[in-house]
CSV table of C-alpha atoms in Angstrom, one decimal:
chain,number,residue,atom,x,y,z
I,29,MET,CA,63.8,62.7,-62.6
I,30,GLN,CA,64.8,66.2,-62.4
I,31,LYS,CA,68.4,65.6,-63.4
I,32,ASN,CA,67.1,63.3,-66.3
I,33,TYR,CA,64.7,66.1,-67.5
I,34,PHE,CA,67.6,68.8,-67.2
I,35,PHE,CA,69.9,66.5,-69.2
I,36,LEU,CA,67.4,66.1,-72.0
I,37,THR,CA,66.3,69.6,-72.2
I,38,CYS,CA,70.0,70.8,-72.5
I,39,SER,CA,70.5,68.1,-75.2
I,40,PHE,CA,67.7,69.5,-77.3
I,41,PHE,CA,69.1,72.9,-77.0
I,42,ILE,CA,72.4,71.7,-77.8
I,43,LEU,CA,71.1,70.0,-80.9
I,44,ILE,CA,68.9,73.2,-82.0
I,45,LEU,CA,72.0,75.3,-81.6
I,46,PHE,CA,74.3,72.7,-83.5
I,47,THR,CA,71.8,72.6,-86.4
I,48,SER,CA,71.4,76.4,-86.6
I,49,CYS,CA,74.9,77.0,-86.7
I,50,SER,CA,75.9,74.5,-89.4
I,51,ALA,CA,77.3,75.8,-92.5
I,52,THR,CA,75.5,73.4,-94.7
I,53,ASN,CA,72.1,71.9,-95.5
I,54,VAL,CA,71.6,68.5,-97.2
I,55,LEU,CA,69.7,67.8,-100.2
I,56,THR,CA,68.7,64.5,-101.8
I,57,LEU,CA,68.5,63.6,-105.7
I,58,SER,CA,67.7,60.8,-107.7
I,59,VAL,CA,70.8,59.1,-109.5
I,60,THR,CA,70.4,56.5,-112.2
I,61,GLU,CA,73.3,53.7,-111.7
I,62,PRO,CA,74.4,51.2,-114.6
I,63,ALA,CA,73.4,47.8,-114.5
I,64,PRO,CA,75.2,45.6,-112.4
I,65,VAL,CA,75.8,43.3,-115.1
I,66,LEU,CA,77.0,44.6,-118.8
I,67,LEU,CA,76.7,42.3,-121.6
I,68,HIS,CA,78.2,43.1,-125.1
I,69,LYS,CA,76.2,45.4,-127.0
I,70,ALA,CA,75.9,42.6,-129.6
I,71,SER,CA,74.5,40.3,-127.3
I,72,LYS,CA,70.8,39.7,-128.0
I,73,ASN,CA,70.1,36.0,-127.6
I,74,ILE,CA,70.4,34.2,-124.4
I,75,GLY,CA,70.2,30.6,-123.5
I,76,ILE,CA,69.7,29.2,-119.9
I,77,LEU,CA,71.6,26.2,-118.6
I,78,ASN,CA,70.7,24.3,-115.6
I,79,ARG,CA,74.0,22.7,-114.5
I,80,SER,CA,72.8,22.4,-110.9
I,81,ILE,CA,71.6,18.8,-111.5
I,82,PRO,CA,74.1,15.8,-110.3
I,83,ASP,CA,75.6,13.0,-111.6
I,84,LYS,CA,73.6,9.8,-110.3
I,85,LYS,CA,76.4,8.6,-108.3
I,86,TYR,CA,76.4,11.8,-106.4
I,87,GLU,CA,72.8,11.9,-105.6
I,88,ILE,CA,73.4,10.3,-102.1
I,89,VAL,CA,75.1,13.6,-101.1
I,90,ASP,CA,72.0,15.1,-100.1
I,91,ALA,CA,69.6,12.2,-99.9
I,92,ILE,CA,69.6,13.1,-96.0
I,93,ASP,CA,67.8,16.2,-96.7
I,94,LYS,CA,65.2,14.6,-98.9
I,95,ILE,CA,63.9,12.2,-96.2
I,96,LEU,CA,61.9,15.2,-94.6
I,97,THR,CA,58.8,14.8,-96.9
I,98,ALA,CA,57.9,12.5,-99.9
I,99,GLU,CA,58.0,15.7,-102.0
I,100,GLY,CA,61.3,16.5,-101.0
I,101,LYS,CA,62.8,14.1,-102.9
I,102,GLU,CA,62.3,16.2,-106.2
I,103,LEU,CA,62.2,19.6,-104.2
I,104,ASP,CA,65.8,20.5,-105.6
I,105,LYS,CA,64.9,19.6,-109.1
I,106,LYS,CA,61.6,21.4,-109.1
I,107,GLY,CA,63.1,24.5,-107.2
I,108,SER,CA,65.9,24.9,-109.8
I,109,GLU,CA,63.3,24.4,-112.7
I,110,ASN,CA,61.2,27.2,-110.9
I,111,THR,CA,64.1,29.4,-110.8
I,112,ILE,CA,65.1,29.1,-114.5
I,113,GLU,CA,61.5,29.5,-115.6
I,114,SER,CA,61.2,32.6,-113.7
I,115,LEU,CA,64.4,34.1,-114.9
I,116,GLN,CA,63.4,33.4,-118.7
I,117,GLN,CA,60.1,34.8,-118.2
I,118,GLU,CA,61.7,38.0,-116.7
I,119,LEU,CA,64.4,38.2,-119.3
I,120,GLN,CA,61.9,38.2,-121.8
I,121,LYS,CA,60.6,41.7,-120.6
I,122,ASN,CA,63.9,43.2,-121.3
I,123,GLU,CA,63.4,45.2,-124.7
I,124,LYS,CA,67.4,44.8,-125.3
I,125,LEU,CA,67.2,41.4,-125.7
I,126,ASN,CA,65.9,39.2,-128.7
I,127,ARG,CA,65.5,35.6,-127.6
I,128,ILE,CA,65.3,33.7,-124.4
I,129,ILE,CA,65.5,30.0,-124.6
I,130,VAL,CA,66.3,27.0,-121.9
I,131,LEU,CA,68.9,24.8,-123.1
I,132,ASP,CA,69.3,21.1,-122.4
I,133,THR,CA,70.0,20.2,-118.6
I,134,MET,CA,73.8,19.5,-118.1
I,135,ALA,CA,74.3,16.7,-115.3
I,136,SER,CA,77.8,17.7,-114.3
I,137,LYS,CA,78.1,18.5,-110.6
I,138,LYS,CA,80.9,16.7,-109.4
I,139,TYR,CA,81.4,18.1,-106.0
I,140,GLY,CA,79.7,20.0,-103.1
I,141,MET,CA,76.2,20.6,-104.1
I,142,ASP,CA,76.2,24.1,-102.7
I,143,GLN,CA,79.6,25.2,-104.4
I,144,PHE,CA,80.6,26.2,-108.2
I,145,SER,CA,82.0,23.5,-110.2
I,146,ALA,CA,84.8,24.4,-112.8
I,147,ALA,CA,83.5,27.0,-115.4
I,148,LEU,CA,82.9,25.4,-118.7
I,149,PRO,CA,85.7,25.6,-121.2
I,150,TRP,CA,85.3,28.5,-123.9
I,151,SER,CA,85.5,25.7,-126.7
I,152,THR,CA,82.1,24.1,-125.1
I,153,VAL,CA,80.7,27.6,-124.6
I,154,GLU,CA,81.4,28.6,-128.3
I,155,ALA,CA,79.8,25.3,-129.4
I,156,ILE,CA,76.4,25.6,-127.4
I,157,CYS,CA,76.2,29.0,-128.7
I,158,ILE,CA,76.8,28.2,-132.3
I,159,ALA,CA,74.5,25.3,-132.1
I,160,ASN,CA,71.8,27.3,-130.5
I,161,ASP,CA,72.4,30.5,-132.1
I,162,ILE,CA,72.7,32.4,-129.1
I,163,ASP,CA,75.5,34.8,-127.8
I,164,VAL,CA,75.1,34.3,-123.9
I,165,ILE,CA,74.8,31.4,-121.4
I,166,TYR,CA,73.3,32.0,-118.1
I,167,GLU,CA,74.3,28.9,-116.0
I,168,LEU,CA,72.5,28.0,-112.9
I,169,SER,CA,75.7,26.5,-111.3
I,170,PHE,CA,74.3,25.1,-108.1
I,171,TYR,CA,70.9,24.8,-106.4
I,172,ASP,CA,70.6,23.2,-103.1
I,173,THR,CA,67.9,22.9,-100.3
I,174,ASP,CA,69.5,22.2,-96.9
I,175,SER,CA,67.1,21.7,-94.1
I,176,LYS,CA,67.4,21.4,-90.4
I,177,ILE,CA,64.7,20.5,-87.8
I,178,ASN,CA,64.5,21.8,-84.2
I,179,TYR,CA,62.1,20.3,-81.6
I,180,THR,CA,61.1,21.8,-78.5
I,181,THR,CA,58.0,21.1,-76.1
I,182,ALA,CA,55.4,23.4,-74.2
I,183,THR,CA,52.7,22.7,-71.8
I,184,SER,CA,49.4,23.6,-72.8
I,185,GLU,CA,45.9,22.8,-71.8
I,186,VAL,CA,43.1,21.1,-73.6
I,187,LYS,CA,39.5,20.3,-72.6
I,188,ASN,CA,38.7,16.6,-72.0
I,189,ALA,CA,35.3,14.7,-72.3
I,190,PHE,CA,33.9,16.3,-69.3
I,191,GLY,CA,34.9,19.7,-70.5
I,192,LEU,CA,37.6,20.2,-67.7
I,193,LYS,CA,41.1,21.7,-68.8
I,194,VAL,CA,43.9,19.3,-68.4
I,195,PRO,CA,47.5,20.0,-69.1
I,196,ILE,CA,49.5,18.0,-71.9
I,197,LEU,CA,52.7,18.3,-73.4
I,198,GLU,CA,52.5,19.7,-76.8
I,199,HIS,CA,55.6,19.0,-79.2
I,200,ILE,CA,56.7,21.9,-81.4
I,201,VAL,CA,58.7,21.4,-84.5
I,202,THR,CA,60.9,24.0,-86.6
I,203,VAL,CA,62.0,23.4,-90.0
I,204,ASN,CA,64.7,25.7,-91.5
I,205,THR,CA,65.3,25.4,-95.2
I,206,LEU,CA,68.1,27.2,-96.5
I,207,ILE,CA,68.0,27.5,-100.4
I,208,LYS,CA,71.9,27.8,-101.8
I,209,SER,CA,72.2,29.2,-105.6
I,210,GLY,CA,74.9,30.2,-107.8
I,211,TRP,CA,75.1,31.6,-111.2
I,212,ARG,CA,77.5,32.3,-114.1
I,213,ILE,CA,76.9,34.2,-117.2
I,214,TYR,CA,79.3,33.6,-120.3
I,215,ASP,CA,79.3,36.2,-123.1
I,216,ASN,CA,80.5,34.6,-125.9
I,217,HIS,CA,81.4,37.9,-127.6
I,218,TYR,CA,83.6,39.1,-124.8
I,219,LYS,CA,84.9,35.6,-124.3
I,220,ALA,CA,84.5,36.2,-120.5
I,221,ILE,CA,82.3,35.4,-117.8
I,222,VAL,CA,80.6,38.7,-117.0
I,223,ASP,CA,79.1,37.6,-113.7
I,224,GLU,CA,79.4,35.1,-111.0
I,225,TYR,CA,77.1,35.1,-107.9
I,226,ALA,CA,76.0,33.3,-105.3
I,227,THR,CA,72.9,34.0,-102.9
I,228,THR,CA,71.0,32.1,-99.8
I,229,ASN,CA,67.6,32.4,-98.8
I,230,THR,CA,65.9,31.1,-95.8
I,231,VAL,CA,62.3,29.6,-95.2
I,232,THR,CA,61.1,29.1,-91.7
I,233,LEU,CA,58.0,26.9,-90.8
I,234,ASN,CA,56.7,25.7,-87.5
I,235,GLY,CA,54.3,22.8,-86.5
I,236,ARG,CA,52.8,21.8,-83.3
I,237,GLY,CA,51.4,18.4,-82.4
I,238,ILE,CA,50.9,15.6,-79.6
I,239,ASN,CA,54.3,13.8,-80.8
I,240,PRO,CA,57.2,15.0,-83.0
I,241,VAL,CA,55.7,13.1,-86.1
I,242,LYS,CA,52.3,14.8,-85.6
I,243,ALA,CA,53.8,18.2,-85.3
I,244,PHE,CA,55.9,17.8,-88.4
I,245,GLU,CA,52.7,16.6,-90.4
I,246,THR,CA,51.3,19.9,-89.6
I,247,ILE,CA,53.8,21.7,-91.9
I,248,THR,CA,52.1,21.3,-95.5
I,249,THR,CA,53.4,24.3,-97.1
I,250,ARG,CA,57.3,23.8,-97.1
I,251,LYS,CA,57.1,22.8,-101.0
I,252,GLU,CA,55.1,25.8,-101.9
I,253,ALA,CA,57.3,28.3,-99.8
I,254,VAL,CA,60.3,27.0,-101.3
I,255,LEU,CA,59.2,27.1,-105.1
I,256,ALA,CA,57.8,30.9,-104.2
I,257,ILE,CA,61.4,31.7,-103.2
I,258,SER,CA,63.2,30.0,-106.2
I,259,LYS,CA,60.7,31.9,-108.6
I,260,GLU,CA,62.0,35.3,-106.6
I,261,ILE,CA,65.7,34.1,-107.3
I,262,GLY,CA,65.3,33.7,-110.8
I,263,GLN,CA,63.4,37.1,-111.3
I,264,LYS,CA,65.9,39.1,-109.1
I,265,TYR,CA,68.7,37.8,-111.0
I,266,ALA,CA,67.2,38.7,-114.4
I,267,TRP,CA,67.1,42.5,-113.0
I,268,GLN,CA,70.8,42.5,-112.7
I,269,LEU,CA,70.7,43.7,-116.8
I,270,LEU,CA,68.3,46.8,-115.7
I,271,LEU,CA,69.5,50.3,-115.0
I,272,TYR,CA,68.2,51.1,-111.3
I,273,SER,CA,67.9,54.5,-109.4
I,274,ILE,CA,69.3,55.6,-106.0
I,275,ARG,CA,68.8,58.2,-103.5
I,276,VAL,CA,71.8,60.1,-102.7
I,277,SER,CA,72.6,63.0,-100.4
I,278,ARG,CA,74.6,66.2,-101.2
I,279,ASP,CA,75.6,69.0,-98.7
I,280,TYR,CA,75.8,72.4,-100.0
I,281,TYR,CA,76.6,75.8,-98.2
I,282,VAL,CA,73.8,77.8,-96.6
I,283,LYS,CA,75.8,80.5,-94.5
I,284,GLY,CA,78.9,83.2,-95.4
I,285,THR,CA,76.6,86.3,-96.7
I,286,ASN,CA,73.1,87.3,-97.1
I,287,ASN,CA,73.0,85.9,-100.4
I,288,PHE,CA,73.5,82.6,-99.0
I,289,GLU,CA,70.9,82.9,-96.7
I,290,ILE,CA,68.4,84.0,-99.2
I,291,ALA,CA,69.7,81.2,-101.6
I,292,LYS,CA,69.0,78.9,-98.7
I,293,ARG,CA,65.4,79.8,-98.7
I,294,ARG,CA,65.2,79.3,-102.4
I,295,ALA,CA,66.7,76.1,-102.4
I,296,GLN,CA,64.3,74.9,-99.5
I,297,ALA,CA,61.3,76.2,-101.8
I,298,GLY,CA,62.6,74.3,-104.8
I,299,GLN,CA,63.8,77.2,-106.6
I,300,TRP,CA,67.4,75.8,-107.6
I,301,ASP,CA,68.1,78.1,-110.6
I,302,GLY,CA,67.2,81.3,-108.5
I,303,ALA,CA,69.7,80.1,-105.5
I,304,ALA,CA,72.2,79.5,-108.3
I,305,GLU,CA,71.9,83.2,-109.5
I,306,LEU,CA,73.0,84.4,-106.1
I,307,TRP,CA,75.7,81.7,-105.6
I,308,LEU,CA,77.0,82.8,-109.1
I,309,LEU,CA,77.4,86.3,-107.7
I,310,GLU,CA,79.3,85.2,-104.9
I,311,THR,CA,81.9,83.4,-106.9
I,312,GLN,CA,83.6,86.8,-107.3
I,313,ASN,CA,83.7,87.7,-103.7
I,314,THR,CA,86.9,89.0,-102.6
I,315,ASP,CA,86.9,86.6,-99.6
I,316,SER,CA,88.2,83.3,-100.9
I,317,LYS,CA,86.3,81.2,-98.2
I,318,ILE,CA,83.1,82.7,-99.6
I,319,ALA,CA,84.2,82.1,-103.3
I,320,GLY,CA,85.3,78.7,-102.4
I,321,ARG,CA,81.8,78.0,-100.9
I,322,ALA,CA,80.0,79.6,-104.0
I,323,CYS,CA,81.9,77.7,-106.6
I,324,TYR,CA,81.4,74.5,-104.5
I,325,ASN,CA,77.5,75.4,-104.8
I,326,MET,CA,77.7,75.8,-108.4
I,327,GLY,CA,78.7,72.4,-108.7
I,328,ILE,CA,75.8,71.2,-106.9
I,329,SER,CA,73.6,73.1,-109.2
I,330,ASN,CA,75.0,71.8,-112.2
I,331,GLU,CA,74.9,68.5,-110.9
I,332,ILE,CA,71.1,68.9,-110.0
I,333,ASN,CA,70.8,70.1,-113.8
I,334,GLY,CA,72.4,67.0,-115.1
I,335,ASP,CA,75.5,68.9,-116.3
I,336,LEU,CA,78.5,66.8,-114.8
I,337,ASP,CA,81.1,68.5,-116.9
I,338,LYS,CA,80.3,72.0,-115.5
I,339,ALA,CA,79.6,70.4,-112.1
I,340,ILE,CA,83.2,69.0,-112.2
I,341,ALA,CA,84.7,72.1,-113.5
I,342,TRP,CA,83.1,74.5,-110.6
I,343,THR,CA,84.1,71.9,-107.6
I,344,THR,CA,87.6,71.5,-109.1
I,345,LYS,CA,87.9,75.3,-108.9
I,346,SER,CA,86.6,75.3,-105.5
I,347,TYR,CA,89.3,72.9,-104.3
I,348,THR,CA,92.5,74.3,-106.5
I,349,ASP,CA,91.8,78.0,-106.3
I,350,TYR,CA,90.3,78.3,-102.7
I,351,GLY,CA,90.9,75.1,-101.0
I,352,ASP,CA,87.8,74.0,-100.0
I,353,LYS,CA,88.3,70.6,-98.6
I,354,ASN,CA,84.8,69.4,-98.6
I,355,ALA,CA,85.1,70.2,-102.5
I,356,LEU,CA,87.8,67.5,-102.7
I,357,ARG,CA,85.6,64.9,-101.7
I,358,TYR,CA,82.5,66.0,-103.6
I,359,LEU,CA,84.9,66.0,-106.7
I,360,ASN,CA,85.7,62.4,-106.4
I,361,ILE,CA,82.1,61.6,-106.1
I,362,LEU,CA,81.2,63.7,-109.5
I,363,LYS,CA,84.2,61.9,-111.2
I,364,ASN,CA,82.8,58.5,-110.2
I,365,ARG,CA,79.1,59.6,-111.6
I,366,LYS,CA,80.8,60.9,-114.6
I,367,ALA,CA,82.5,57.4,-115.1
I,368,LYS,CA,79.0,55.6,-114.6
I,369,GLN,CA,77.2,58.2,-116.9
I,370,GLU,CA,79.8,57.2,-119.8
I,371,GLN,CA,79.0,53.4,-119.1
I,372,LEU,CA,75.3,54.3,-119.5
I,373,GLU,CA,75.8,56.0,-122.7
I,374,ARG,CA,77.5,52.7,-124.0
I,375,GLU,CA,74.7,50.5,-122.6
I,376,ASN,CA,72.5,52.7,-124.7
I,377,ASN,CA,74.2,52.6,-128.0
C-alpha cells in the first residue's frame, strides 16, 4: 500500500513538473468546414429518386426477413419512403435550394438488396432532369432491413394461486435489426456523381415470455423504431450540403523571455491582441530560437483574428528563417485551412 502511494505521489509531481516545464500551451478555436458534398452553384432544384425497390422476381431474396411480423412485409418499403420524406423535408430548409420534389419510384434492383446497383447512365439522368426541371438527382440506391433473432432462457420466480413463489423457465428473445442504406447524388451540371455514401444502423429490442413465441409477441415497437431511424437517416444525409463547425487545438509558445511569460497570462485572460503586441516585439530578438517562436505565435494570433494569409506568412518565416520545426507542421495545417476557406468562398458566390 505504501509503495503504491509513493508511486502515485511521484507520478503526480513528475506530471506537474513536466507541465510546468513545457514550452507551449494549448488553445482551442472554432473552425468552419466546407459542406461534405459540393453541388454546382447553379444546381438549385433537386429530385429524389427511390431506386431501392426490387423487381418482383427478386422479392424472394429478402422474404426470410419479412416473416418476423406481419408488418415486416412492408417494412423495407415504408422505411425507404420514410427516409426519402425526411430527406425532402430537411432539404427544403436549405435556403440555397429552390425546389425539392420526389420522383416516381424506379424498380430496378437487379442484385444484392444491400448493394449499389450500376449507376444510371448520363443520358437517363439528363432525360429525368429535363422532364422534371431539376438539376440534381438524389438516389436512394438501396434500403434493406436484415433481422436476426437470438434466444436464451433464464429461471425466475412467480407466485402461484396460493401466493407461493415457484420457479419457472422464462424465454428471452433478442431481435437485432440492421438497417442498411446507400445514396448517390447525380449533379447534371457537373455531369458527375458528387457523392456515393452507404450507412448502417442497428435497432435492438428484447422480449420475454413463457415460450419463444410469447416472448417474441411482447416486442411491439420494432416497426416504430425502424421508421424512427429511417427518418434520422434522411435528415442526416440532407446535412451533407451544410457547412459545419469543429473545435481544433493549437499549440503556442509560452516560454523564452519575460515577454513570453506576460503574453501567456494575457492569452489566458483572453487578451490575445495584447499578447500579440509582446510577441511582435520578440520577432526582433537576436536569439534566433526566440525570434522563431515569436514568429510562430504571430501566426497563431493572425489565425485567431481570421487572417490566414498573414498567419501563413509569419509561420513560413518561423520555419524558413529560424528553422522552427513546429512551424512546418503548423504551416501545412494553415495551408489546408486556406484551401477550405477558398472552397467556402466558392460555395457562397
